[in-house]
XYZ file of C-alpha atoms in Angstrom:
758
model
C 50.431 20.796 -59.942
C 48.961 23.960 -61.488
C 49.910 24.812 -65.081
C 52.954 26.955 -65.743
C 52.020 30.622 -66.058
C 54.056 33.431 -67.547
C 54.977 36.334 -65.374
C 52.307 39.071 -65.734
C 54.484 41.972 -64.733
C 56.900 41.492 -67.680
C 55.804 41.673 -71.327
C 56.675 39.171 -74.009
C 60.214 39.048 -75.329
C 61.320 41.820 -77.618
C 62.745 40.977 -81.060
C 66.372 39.877 -80.966
C 67.317 42.665 -83.351
C 66.250 45.289 -80.752
C 68.473 43.709 -78.111
C 71.360 43.251 -80.486
C 71.563 46.951 -81.337
C 71.716 47.823 -77.641
C 73.933 45.060 -76.262
C 76.369 44.175 -79.005
C 78.333 47.470 -79.204
C 79.560 47.215 -75.639
C 80.823 43.649 -75.921
C 84.535 43.284 -76.508
C 85.240 42.102 -79.994
C 81.546 41.460 -80.627
C 80.733 44.265 -83.037
C 81.557 42.445 -86.267
C 78.599 42.688 -88.649
C 76.993 39.642 -90.179
C 78.498 38.648 -93.480
C 80.884 36.297 -95.188
C 84.503 35.396 -94.452
C 86.534 38.545 -93.769
C 90.256 39.161 -93.546
C 90.105 38.934 -89.762
C 88.366 35.550 -90.002
C 90.965 34.366 -92.491
C 93.862 35.402 -90.251
C 92.203 33.761 -87.236
C 91.707 30.581 -89.244
C 95.320 30.744 -90.433
C 96.641 31.097 -86.899
C 94.448 28.258 -85.699
C 95.315 25.884 -88.538
C 98.889 27.026 -89.104
C 100.322 23.580 -88.334
C 98.264 22.072 -91.153
C 99.775 24.600 -93.550
C 103.285 24.002 -92.180
C 102.896 20.217 -92.456
C 101.593 20.455 -96.042
C 104.460 22.768 -97.031
C 106.960 20.405 -95.381
C 105.443 17.324 -97.053
C 105.251 18.863 -100.495
C 108.684 20.469 -100.112
C 110.190 17.118 -99.102
C 108.405 15.424 -101.994
C 109.750 18.016 -104.397
C 113.272 17.554 -102.997
C 113.072 13.750 -103.305
C 111.554 13.875 -106.793
C 114.198 16.345 -107.954
C 117.014 14.233 -106.502
C 115.743 11.034 -108.181
C 115.053 12.796 -111.449
C 118.535 14.311 -111.611
C 120.056 10.949 -110.707
C 118.274 8.654 -113.191
C 116.742 10.793 -115.949
C 118.447 14.201 -116.160
C 117.728 16.390 -119.165
C 120.489 18.318 -120.956
C 120.324 21.065 -123.533
C 122.513 21.609 -126.593
C 122.481 24.775 -128.642
C 123.362 25.979 -132.158
C 123.161 29.437 -133.776
C 121.733 30.306 -137.193
C 122.720 33.488 -139.022
C 119.750 34.928 -140.883
C 120.687 37.044 -143.908
C 118.082 39.813 -143.975
C 118.788 40.749 -147.642
C 118.000 37.248 -148.754
C 114.641 37.080 -146.997
C 112.931 39.668 -149.221
C 112.029 37.389 -152.151
C 108.311 38.080 -151.848
C 108.168 41.788 -150.931
C 109.612 45.098 -152.023
C 113.285 45.785 -151.315
C 114.573 49.195 -150.376
C 117.128 51.080 -152.530
C 120.806 50.369 -152.019
C 120.100 47.159 -150.042
C 118.933 48.931 -146.849
C 116.656 46.778 -144.684
C 114.843 47.523 -141.411
C 115.216 45.520 -138.216
C 111.550 44.604 -138.466
C 112.144 42.667 -141.667
C 115.027 40.721 -140.078
C 112.977 40.003 -136.961
C 110.088 38.720 -139.076
C 112.462 36.433 -140.981
C 113.790 34.997 -137.701
C 110.276 34.193 -136.509
C 109.505 32.466 -139.801
C 112.657 30.322 -139.585
C 111.936 29.515 -135.894
C 108.478 28.224 -136.807
C 109.639 26.275 -139.870
C 112.486 24.407 -138.167
C 110.149 23.120 -135.444
C 107.376 21.774 -137.709
C 106.722 17.989 -137.565
C 106.933 17.791 -141.376
C 110.513 19.047 -141.472
C 111.624 17.074 -138.384
C 110.206 13.885 -139.890
C 112.524 14.427 -142.898
C 115.460 15.341 -140.628
C 115.065 12.082 -138.667
C 115.887 10.121 -141.837
C 119.386 11.639 -141.981
C 122.174 9.016 -141.350
C 123.694 11.189 -138.622
C 120.459 10.904 -136.646
C 119.531 7.263 -137.246
C 122.900 5.909 -136.028
C 122.636 7.522 -132.558
C 121.623 5.601 -129.424
C 119.015 8.286 -128.697
C 117.215 7.583 -131.991
C 117.380 3.816 -131.560
C 115.933 4.113 -128.052
C 113.175 6.557 -129.080
C 112.554 5.518 -132.690
C 108.769 5.175 -132.252
C 108.233 8.734 -130.942
C 111.382 10.486 -132.120
C 109.486 13.197 -134.024
C 107.277 14.005 -131.035
C 110.309 14.256 -128.741
C 112.013 16.570 -131.218
C 108.925 18.794 -131.486
C 108.642 19.117 -127.698
C 112.417 19.383 -127.121
C 113.278 22.070 -129.691
C 113.123 25.718 -128.581
C 114.264 29.085 -129.936
C 116.302 31.933 -128.459
C 115.921 35.454 -129.871
C 119.135 37.478 -129.497
C 119.377 41.244 -129.404
C 121.323 40.847 -132.609
C 118.492 40.833 -135.144
C 120.412 38.560 -137.539
C 120.997 35.632 -135.142
C 118.618 32.863 -134.085
C 119.401 30.319 -131.352
C 118.138 26.725 -131.773
C 118.140 24.521 -128.630
C 117.323 20.858 -128.104
C 116.547 19.434 -124.641
C 116.159 15.725 -123.900
C 117.018 12.969 -121.418
C 120.721 12.048 -121.530
C 121.909 9.996 -118.525
C 125.336 9.061 -120.025
C 128.210 10.836 -121.779
C 127.379 9.030 -125.059
C 123.774 10.259 -124.859
C 124.957 13.840 -124.360
C 127.139 13.526 -127.440
C 124.146 12.166 -129.380
C 122.149 15.274 -128.508
C 124.802 17.531 -130.061
C 125.054 15.291 -133.153
C 121.270 15.247 -133.627
C 120.956 19.048 -133.367
C 123.869 19.539 -135.806
C 122.205 17.208 -138.318
C 118.854 19.014 -137.979
C 120.371 22.469 -138.488
C 122.475 21.347 -141.480
C 119.419 19.689 -143.073
C 117.427 22.870 -142.545
C 120.148 25.077 -144.087
C 120.340 22.806 -147.134
C 116.559 22.728 -147.507
C 116.285 26.522 -147.257
C 119.052 27.016 -149.881
C 117.246 24.771 -152.356
C 113.940 26.390 -151.639
C 115.480 29.869 -151.950
C 116.876 29.126 -155.439
C 113.475 27.840 -156.502
C 111.703 30.720 -154.829
C 113.891 33.335 -156.562
C 113.057 31.992 -159.999
C 109.385 31.840 -159.165
C 109.511 35.298 -157.604
C 111.103 36.846 -160.701
C 108.391 35.329 -162.896
C 105.711 36.488 -160.496
C 107.120 40.015 -160.402
C 107.228 40.229 -164.193
C 103.609 39.106 -164.350
C 102.697 41.715 -161.771
C 104.561 44.385 -163.735
C 102.730 43.495 -166.972
C 99.384 43.756 -165.191
C 100.304 47.105 -163.638
C 101.480 48.512 -166.968
C 98.195 47.428 -168.592
C 96.237 49.201 -165.852
C 98.450 52.291 -166.288
C 97.712 52.391 -170.026
C 93.974 52.114 -169.339
C 94.170 55.061 -166.932
C 95.959 57.190 -169.510
C 93.336 56.289 -172.111
C 90.536 57.375 -169.801
C 92.345 60.677 -169.162
C 92.414 61.299 -172.929
C 88.696 60.593 -173.213
C 87.961 63.591 -171.009
C 89.355 65.927 -173.674
C 92.523 67.925 -174.152
C 91.518 70.434 -171.452
C 93.887 70.516 -168.533
C 92.778 70.711 -164.962
C 93.729 74.421 -164.830
C 91.498 75.239 -167.809
C 88.580 73.397 -166.241
C 89.125 75.241 -163.002
C 89.109 78.628 -164.840
C 85.865 77.703 -166.586
C 84.340 76.776 -163.244
C 85.370 80.166 -161.833
C 83.890 82.033 -164.852
C 80.626 80.177 -164.603
C 80.547 80.775 -160.867
C 81.077 84.534 -161.385
C 78.199 84.622 -163.875
C 76.033 82.712 -161.451
C 76.910 85.218 -158.694
C 75.823 88.110 -160.966
C 72.513 86.413 -161.691
C 71.993 85.802 -157.982
C 72.654 89.464 -157.167
C 70.125 90.630 -159.820
C 67.640 88.087 -158.437
C 68.109 89.509 -154.970
C 67.493 93.069 -156.275
C 64.371 92.012 -158.183
C 63.105 90.168 -155.118
C 63.411 93.380 -153.118
C 61.627 95.419 -155.805
C 58.891 92.786 -156.146
C 58.398 92.797 -152.425
C 58.080 96.617 -152.397
C 55.645 96.727 -155.366
C 53.503 93.961 -153.949
C 53.497 95.805 -150.606
C 52.264 99.026 -152.244
C 49.499 97.183 -154.111
C 48.387 95.296 -151.001
C 48.400 98.504 -148.929
C 46.268 100.318 -151.518
C 43.739 97.459 -151.684
C 43.603 97.218 -147.899
C 42.870 100.968 -147.489
C 40.209 100.748 -150.192
C 38.527 97.873 -148.370
C 38.676 99.798 -145.076
C 37.511 103.102 -146.602
C 40.768 104.843 -145.691
C 41.999 105.895 -149.171
C 42.356 109.439 -147.943
C 45.115 108.262 -145.592
C 47.326 107.338 -148.540
C 49.906 110.119 -148.887
C 50.214 109.698 -152.665
C 46.403 109.852 -153.228
C 46.109 112.803 -150.862
C 48.645 114.746 -152.944
C 46.868 113.901 -156.214
C 43.476 114.975 -154.777
C 44.799 118.311 -153.543
C 46.436 118.961 -156.943
C 43.104 118.497 -158.768
C 41.994 121.844 -160.486
C 38.403 121.701 -159.243
C 39.571 121.116 -155.682
C 41.994 124.055 -155.942
C 39.175 126.292 -157.347
C 36.830 125.318 -154.546
C 39.555 126.013 -151.978
C 40.028 129.492 -153.460
C 36.279 130.208 -153.347
C 36.216 129.031 -149.729
C 39.104 131.353 -148.885
C 37.343 134.344 -150.480
C 34.135 133.514 -148.600
C 36.056 133.403 -145.332
C 37.573 136.829 -146.023
C 34.134 138.275 -146.874
C 32.655 136.767 -143.677
C 35.347 138.342 -141.617
C 34.722 141.749 -143.197
C 30.956 141.523 -142.623
C 31.414 140.485 -139.023
C 33.669 143.444 -138.458
C 31.243 145.854 -140.031
C 27.797 144.635 -138.962
C 28.339 142.277 -136.104
C 27.825 138.538 -135.790
C 24.006 138.707 -135.830
C 23.488 140.641 -138.969
C 21.508 138.832 -141.650
C 24.256 139.378 -144.130
C 26.764 137.666 -141.790
C 24.416 134.759 -141.297
C 23.939 134.439 -145.054
C 27.727 134.430 -145.593
C 28.159 131.650 -143.024
C 25.517 129.546 -144.751
C 27.305 129.983 -148.082
C 30.574 128.839 -146.539
C 28.918 125.688 -145.105
C 27.374 124.860 -148.471
C 30.744 125.349 -150.129
C 32.420 122.975 -147.593
C 29.903 120.235 -148.272
C 30.471 120.556 -151.994
C 34.222 120.340 -151.419
C 33.838 117.075 -149.408
C 31.748 115.499 -152.141
C 34.206 116.647 -154.755
C 37.191 115.250 -152.817
C 35.505 111.814 -152.539
C 34.806 111.756 -156.264
C 38.385 112.791 -157.106
C 39.813 110.246 -154.628
C 37.870 107.380 -156.241
C 38.991 108.530 -159.669
C 42.650 108.679 -158.641
C 42.433 105.170 -157.016
C 41.026 103.676 -160.222
C 43.874 105.156 -162.218
C 46.650 104.247 -159.711
C 45.882 100.545 -159.071
C 46.553 99.271 -162.632
C 49.914 101.020 -162.516
C 50.875 99.229 -159.232
C 49.655 95.881 -160.553
C 51.665 96.397 -163.720
C 54.833 96.953 -161.691
C 54.298 93.611 -159.883
C 53.747 91.711 -163.136
C 56.755 93.298 -164.772
C 59.152 92.433 -161.918
C 57.774 88.855 -161.721
C 58.417 88.344 -165.422
C 61.994 89.593 -165.030
C 62.493 87.176 -162.089
C 61.313 84.168 -164.151
C 63.603 85.146 -167.021
C 66.620 85.190 -164.664
C 65.693 81.722 -163.276
C 65.761 80.338 -166.826
C 69.247 81.804 -167.303
C 70.472 80.324 -163.955
C 69.635 76.646 -164.695
C 72.069 76.062 -167.585
C 74.874 77.815 -165.657
C 74.358 75.453 -162.679
C 74.358 72.457 -164.998
C 77.605 73.615 -166.636
C 79.291 74.088 -163.241
C 78.252 70.620 -162.007
C 79.493 68.987 -165.206
C 82.820 70.819 -165.001
C 83.276 69.888 -161.324
C 82.540 66.224 -162.068
C 85.061 66.218 -164.914
C 87.652 67.895 -162.712
C 87.154 65.335 -159.903
C 87.369 62.401 -162.281
C 90.469 63.846 -163.894
C 92.117 64.351 -160.493
C 91.317 60.762 -159.439
C 92.697 59.379 -162.648
C 95.873 61.432 -162.300
C 96.322 60.163 -158.712
C 95.812 56.543 -159.758
C 98.219 57.061 -162.632
C 100.927 58.335 -160.281
C 100.374 55.417 -157.860
C 100.554 52.835 -160.620
C 103.631 54.460 -162.073
C 105.381 54.386 -158.662
C 104.325 50.741 -158.185
C 105.764 49.773 -161.570
C 108.975 51.586 -160.664
C 109.308 49.581 -157.413
C 108.709 46.357 -159.325
C 111.514 47.305 -161.702
C 113.835 47.966 -158.771
C 112.989 44.645 -157.129
C 113.468 42.715 -160.354
C 116.830 44.368 -160.799
C 117.984 43.476 -157.245
C 116.754 39.863 -157.513
C 118.388 39.400 -160.883
C 121.760 40.765 -159.686
C 121.865 38.890 -156.359
C 120.180 35.678 -157.364
C 123.340 33.571 -157.209
C 125.366 35.353 -154.552
C 123.087 35.428 -151.491
C 122.424 32.598 -149.002
C 119.294 32.841 -146.745
C 120.701 31.143 -143.591
C 123.790 29.318 -142.397
C 124.980 27.794 -139.145
C 127.188 30.319 -137.374
C 127.871 28.174 -134.268
C 127.773 24.358 -134.119
C 126.367 22.552 -131.039
C 128.768 20.970 -128.512
C 128.040 18.169 -125.990
C 126.997 19.603 -122.569
C 129.069 18.971 -119.443
C 127.741 16.562 -116.846
C 127.009 19.300 -114.297
C 125.042 21.470 -116.738
C 121.617 19.872 -116.188
C 118.722 21.693 -117.860
C 115.895 19.841 -116.098
C 114.992 19.498 -113.303
C 116.177 22.757 -111.688
C 116.333 22.859 -107.928
C 114.930 26.395 -107.751
C 111.855 25.670 -109.864
C 111.075 22.284 -108.338
C 111.439 23.460 -104.732
C 109.499 26.645 -105.394
C 106.746 24.622 -107.059
C 106.633 22.148 -104.175
C 106.428 24.920 -101.576
C 103.728 26.767 -103.523
C 101.747 23.540 -103.966
C 102.096 22.844 -100.230
C 100.856 26.344 -99.414
C 97.875 25.976 -101.728
C 96.935 22.534 -100.382
C 97.563 23.588 -96.777
C 95.456 26.733 -97.085
C 92.720 24.788 -98.855
C 92.746 22.095 -96.194
C 92.715 24.704 -93.418
C 89.755 26.496 -95.004
C 87.914 23.214 -95.532
C 88.422 22.251 -91.874
C 87.316 25.715 -90.818
C 84.107 25.558 -92.838
C 83.378 22.019 -91.638
C 83.920 23.075 -88.012
C 80.538 24.319 -86.767
C 81.692 25.143 -83.234
C 81.392 28.718 -81.997
C 84.893 30.136 -81.767
C 84.332 33.850 -81.436
C 81.675 36.558 -81.076
C 81.478 36.991 -84.838
C 80.164 33.434 -85.187
C 77.235 34.328 -82.942
C 76.337 37.571 -84.697
C 76.928 36.225 -88.195
C 75.479 32.719 -88.028
C 72.869 33.004 -85.263
C 72.000 36.723 -85.163
C 72.443 36.798 -81.353
C 73.683 39.821 -79.374
C 76.932 39.250 -77.462
C 77.070 40.742 -73.962
C 80.742 39.954 -73.521
C 83.513 37.379 -73.718
C 85.350 35.633 -70.889
C 88.968 34.551 -71.518
C 90.220 31.032 -70.976
C 91.994 30.760 -67.632
C 94.956 28.921 -69.180
C 95.805 32.046 -71.222
C 96.027 34.274 -68.131
C 98.892 34.985 -65.768
C 96.843 34.219 -62.631
C 96.015 30.727 -61.398
C 92.586 29.990 -59.881
C 91.482 27.195 -57.585
C 87.875 27.956 -58.555
C 87.183 30.232 -61.508
C 83.668 30.763 -60.189
C 85.262 32.489 -57.166
C 87.684 34.630 -59.175
C 86.626 37.835 -57.379
C 87.602 36.280 -54.073
C 91.036 35.171 -55.319
C 92.121 37.781 -57.905
C 89.642 40.685 -58.103
C 91.906 42.623 -60.505
C 92.332 39.765 -62.984
C 91.292 39.716 -66.614
C 88.424 37.339 -65.763
C 86.964 39.786 -63.259
C 87.368 42.675 -65.667
C 85.470 40.699 -68.311
C 82.571 40.165 -65.869
C 82.547 43.872 -65.026
C 82.171 44.604 -68.732
C 79.278 42.116 -68.926
C 77.679 43.832 -65.918
C 77.989 47.233 -67.620
C 76.628 45.947 -70.921
C 73.696 44.310 -69.144
C 72.871 47.488 -67.208
C 72.576 49.515 -70.425
C 70.742 46.845 -72.418
C 67.341 47.610 -70.840
C 65.810 49.639 -67.965
C 66.780 48.515 -64.457
C 63.217 47.524 -63.502
C 63.147 45.111 -66.446
C 66.216 43.099 -65.400
C 65.607 42.445 -61.727
C 65.551 38.643 -62.182
C 67.886 36.984 -64.685
C 68.165 33.300 -65.525
C 71.601 32.081 -66.659
C 71.505 28.898 -68.747
C 73.371 27.119 -71.539
C 72.740 24.531 -74.215
C 74.840 21.746 -72.677
C 76.572 21.067 -69.330
C 80.073 22.349 -68.602
C 79.795 25.639 -70.494
C 80.359 27.920 -67.474
C 76.895 28.879 -66.189
C 77.872 28.826 -62.506
C 81.134 30.654 -63.212
C 79.276 33.472 -64.947
C 76.540 33.581 -62.288
C 78.936 33.883 -59.341
C 81.391 36.311 -60.893
C 78.635 38.486 -62.361
C 76.993 38.568 -58.929
C 80.312 39.619 -57.376
C 80.665 42.413 -59.949
C 77.113 43.665 -59.338
C 77.470 43.451 -55.549
C 80.733 45.356 -55.562
C 79.000 47.988 -57.622
C 76.751 48.770 -54.676
C 73.671 46.647 -55.386
C 72.231 43.848 -53.255
C 72.432 40.580 -55.197
C 70.949 37.165 -54.523
C 72.262 34.106 -56.388
C 69.785 31.233 -56.517
C 70.891 27.739 -57.502
C 67.987 26.666 -59.762
C 69.735 23.534 -61.016
C 68.132 20.798 -58.893
C 69.822 17.974 -60.832
C 73.462 19.082 -60.443
C 73.622 21.906 -57.846
C 76.942 23.722 -57.494
C 76.474 26.445 -54.843
C 76.782 24.099 -51.855
C 80.166 22.930 -53.180
C 81.416 26.498 -53.812
C 79.964 28.026 -50.620
C 80.357 25.677 -47.651
C 78.227 28.003 -45.473
C 75.246 27.430 -47.731
C 72.535 25.375 -45.850
C 71.512 21.972 -47.141
C 67.956 23.126 -47.379
C 67.221 25.477 -50.217
C 64.901 26.452 -53.045
C 63.247 23.049 -53.441
C 62.226 23.034 -49.759
C 60.746 26.523 -50.094
C 58.804 25.549 -53.229
C 57.037 22.682 -51.484
C 56.306 24.838 -48.420
C 58.669 23.208 -45.909
C 60.627 26.394 -45.134
C 60.662 30.082 -45.824
C 63.285 30.767 -48.465
C 64.795 33.587 -46.376
C 65.850 31.080 -43.718
C 68.044 29.221 -46.243
C 69.891 32.312 -47.512
C 73.607 32.541 -46.671
C 75.686 35.721 -46.860
C 78.846 35.320 -48.933
C 80.047 38.921 -48.584
C 78.393 42.304 -48.091
C 75.518 42.834 -50.587
C 75.986 39.254 -51.851
C 73.733 36.410 -50.640
C 73.260 32.892 -52.004
C 70.394 30.387 -51.869
C 71.159 26.716 -52.546
C 69.089 24.329 -54.628
C 68.162 21.965 -51.846
C 67.303 18.290 -52.306
C 66.317 17.036 -55.750
C 62.503 17.075 -56.062
C 60.646 14.455 -58.129
C 59.199 17.111 -60.474
C 61.773 19.937 -60.938
C 60.302 21.449 -64.125
C 56.778 21.684 -62.661
C 58.083 23.281 -59.472
C 60.211 25.871 -61.330
C 57.243 26.894 -63.498
C 54.661 26.952 -60.719
C 52.798 29.839 -59.136
C 54.741 29.194 -55.915
C 57.981 29.881 -57.787
C 56.479 33.072 -59.196
C 55.481 34.175 -55.711
C 58.921 33.428 -54.267
C 60.644 35.167 -57.173
C 58.486 38.253 -56.619
C 59.507 38.322 -52.959
C 63.169 37.962 -53.933
C 63.059 40.872 -56.387
C 61.356 43.003 -53.750
C 64.083 42.209 -51.257
C 67.110 42.445 -53.571
C 68.225 44.749 -56.381
C 69.228 41.813 -58.563
C 68.366 38.105 -58.516
C 70.550 35.761 -60.571
C 69.340 32.206 -61.079
C 71.908 29.546 -61.998
C 69.816 27.277 -64.246
C 70.346 23.878 -65.821
C 71.321 23.283 -69.484
C 68.158 23.910 -71.531
C 68.807 21.315 -74.269
C 69.344 18.512 -71.707
C 66.398 19.260 -69.406
C 63.342 21.503 -69.681
C 63.730 23.077 -66.205
C 65.270 26.400 -67.393
C 62.717 26.723 -70.230
C 59.853 26.536 -67.722
C 61.616 28.996 -65.400
C 62.390 31.454 -68.242
C 58.699 32.419 -68.494
C 58.798 33.824 -64.941
C 62.012 35.886 -64.994
C 62.759 39.220 -66.611
C 65.239 37.718 -69.057
C 67.688 34.982 -69.927
C 71.438 34.950 -70.579
C 72.806 31.997 -72.572
C 76.397 30.902 -71.827
C 78.329 29.473 -74.788
C 81.733 27.807 -74.376
C 84.040 28.744 -77.242
C 85.354 25.808 -79.221
C 82.913 23.353 -77.578
C 79.371 24.508 -78.353
C 78.206 24.166 -81.942
C 76.106 26.754 -83.684
C 73.309 24.200 -84.015
C 73.110 23.676 -80.246
C 73.161 27.422 -79.563
C 70.442 27.979 -82.137
C 68.344 25.204 -80.552
C 68.776 26.805 -77.119
C 67.721 30.178 -78.503
C 64.660 28.638 -80.177
C 63.620 26.867 -76.959
C 63.499 30.157 -75.061
C 61.985 32.309 -77.796
C 59.327 29.673 -78.495
C 57.880 30.093 -74.979
C 58.095 33.886 -75.113
C 61.162 34.323 -72.909
C 63.184 37.501 -73.216
C 66.817 36.982 -74.239
C 69.281 39.576 -73.009
C 72.028 38.006 -75.098
C 74.910 35.558 -75.061
C 78.137 35.416 -73.052
C 81.019 33.673 -74.803
C 83.088 31.758 -72.249
C 86.623 30.284 -72.332
C 87.790 32.151 -75.445
C 91.377 31.184 -76.281
C 93.926 33.862 -77.151
C 95.987 32.817 -80.141
C 99.466 34.104 -80.881
C 99.375 37.395 -82.746
C 95.581 37.641 -82.400
C 93.379 40.427 -81.111
C 92.736 38.776 -77.709
C 96.420 38.063 -77.119
C 97.239 41.701 -77.752
C 94.311 42.744 -75.560
C 95.554 40.554 -72.690
C 99.106 41.856 -72.966
C 97.865 45.438 -72.969
C 95.667 44.740 -69.930
C 98.512 43.357 -67.803
C 100.839 46.161 -68.889
C 98.192 48.735 -68.032
C 97.424 47.027 -64.700
C 101.096 47.039 -63.721
C 101.029 50.841 -63.287
C 101.057 52.127 -59.744
C 97.554 52.452 -58.232
C 96.005 53.592 -54.952
C 95.302 50.920 -52.332
C 92.003 49.185 -52.956
C 89.067 49.884 -50.644
C 87.594 46.970 -48.727
C 84.506 45.324 -50.290
C 81.416 47.422 -49.803
C 83.381 50.446 -48.546
C 82.691 52.465 -51.690
C 79.018 51.655 -51.492
C 78.918 52.513 -47.832
C 80.618 55.871 -48.377
C 78.783 56.943 -51.500
C 75.538 55.028 -51.284
C 75.602 52.944 -54.464
C 77.719 53.332 -57.564
C 79.990 51.528 -59.977
C 82.695 49.129 -58.930
C 85.944 51.113 -58.435
C 87.945 48.346 -60.072
C 86.001 48.768 -63.277
C-alpha cells in the first residue's frame, strides 16, 4: 500500500482564527466572544439547574420551619421591658451648665447612651446578681454558673424619641409561666439596683465635682492675675497710643522714602550727564554737546574771529563785484578768508578742551553731593524702622494678652455659675429613676424565634446553597452545551446549530431524511443556514469536497451529511454523498436503492465508482460504503482514493463524505488530508470539550483544513433564546405562503440559485 499523500491541489489548513472570523457571525447564537461567565450563561445555568435550587430552597425552608416549631415549643424566648427616666439637669456634674437650667437635646441623648452602656457592663451585672430578688428565682438557680453572661447577652436598649426616656429590655428562655414571671422580677431588681447605685455615685460625684471646680477656678484666677501683670509690664501706654505712634513713625518713614526717591532721580540724572560727557570725550565728539557748544560760541576770541570773518566776506563780495572773480585782489581776499577759517577751527578746539576741563569737576561734584545726601537719609531711616517694629510687636503682644485675659475672665465666670447651680441643686436632683416597671409577658408574645426571620433566613440559605451547588455542577460539567462553549473554551468557529427533534412540533421517522418528510421544518431551516454559512466561509473552488466527522459515534454525522446535501441540491447544485464509514455504514439503511457495492469496491479496482452511484432525487446522488475492507485507513488515504475523489469533484459541484468518528478510528484523519476541508459534528450535552479538542488536534496535526463545527441536538429550555427562536419560527411559518415548487423546478427554471425555502 503506498504511503498516504496530501492533496496537492489544496494548500495547508489556514489558521482557525481566519475561519472563525468568516464563519462564526452567520451561525445562529454562535457569536458570543470568548470570555468568562456572562449573564446569559448564568441564566442558562439557572434554567438548567433550577430543580437543584428549588430542592435546596424547599429543604432549607422545611428545616427552618421544623427548627422554628421545635424551638418555640421547647425553648421559647420572651422579652420583658422597663423604662428609665433620665434627668438631663442632673447629668451635667462634669461640664458647664447653661444659664437658667436650659439644656440641649444632645446633652440628654449623651446621658442616655452613657446609662445604656453602664447598665449592661459585666461588673455591674455581677453585683446585681447578688440581690436577693435575683438569687431566689428559678432562672438564677438554673443558670447560676453563667448568669452574668446570659444577662450581658440578653439585655438590650431602646432609644425613644423622647430624649429623657431609656428602654431596658431583657430576653431569655422562659418555657413556663413561673419562668416568665422570673424574667420580670430579675429586670426589676437590676433596674432598681442601678438607680440606687447611680444615686449614691451622683451624691459622691457632686461633692467631688464642686471641689474640682473650685480647684479649677483657683488655677484660672492665678493665670488671670499673671496675664494682668504682664500687661502692666508693657507700660501704661494703651493700644490706641501705640497705634498713633506707629502711624506717626510711618508718616515720617514715608517722607524719608519720598526724599530718597527724589534724590535717586537726581543722582541718576547727574550720573547720566557725567557719563555722557566722558563718553563724548572718549569718542572725540565734545562738539556735539549742546552745553559745550554754547560755551564755545560765547567765548570772546571766537566772537572776534567770527566778526573778522564776516568783514572779510563782505570785502570779498565787494571786490568780486568791482573787479571780477579773477582779479588778484579777489584771490588775495579769498586766501585771507581761508586762513581766518583755519585759525577759527584751531581756536574752537582749544576753547572746547578748556570748557570740558572746567565742566567735568562740576558734574562730578553734583554726583558726590547727591550720594552723600542719600547716605544721610538711609541713616535716618534705620532707627525709624526699628521703632515701628518694636511698637508693632508691643501692640501684638498687648492684643494677645488682652484676648487671653477676656477668655480667662469668661471661663472663671462660667465656673462661678456652675458652682452656684451645683451648690443649689445638690440635694434636690435625682439622676435617674424607673418610670415604668417590667411586667411578665403573655404566653403568645414570643420574642425568639420569629417565624418571619427564621423562614426568610431558611429560604435565603437555600437560595445561596442551591445557586452555589448549581454553579459547582455547571463548572464541573465539561460537556459542550451551546455554541459559546466552543468559541470560548476551544476557539472553534461554529457553522450552525441543529435543534433537538424532541423540542420541535414535527415528528420524524428518520431525522437524516428530514427534507423528504418535512422540508419546511426547523431542522431543515437549520441545515439551510449551515449551507449558507459554509458557502461564504471560503471560495467555492476550495470547498468542493468536504469530510463530515465527529469525535465519538452517535453525534449526528450522517444526519448532517444527508440534510446538508439535500439543502445544497435544492439550491441548484449537483451533490454526491459518499459513505466513507466502512466500519458502520449508514447510507444503505437510509437509501434502499443504494447498491451493495460501493466505495470500497472502487478503491480496490473491482468496479468503477460511477456504476455504484444511486440517484436519491434530482441533483442528489449517493454512493454507499461497500463491504468492509481489511485496511480501511490505508485505502482512504491512498492515491486511488485521491484519484477517485478528483473524478467526483469534476463530476459534481459538491462532494460530501460521511466519515467515521476520528477519536475511535483513524480513517477520517487519513481521509482529511485529501479533501478540501473538514466539518466536525458535536452533540450538545454529550460531547465533552476534551473530546472535541482532541478531534480538532487530530485534524490540525496532519494539516487538514477545518471549516468549523456544527452543534447538533441543542435542547431548547423554557424561557431561553432557542425556545423563543423556535416559537417565532413556527409563528412566522404559519403565515400564508405560495405553493411550493417541486424539487429541482427552481433550478430548472433559473439555472442554479438558492433554495426557495431558505
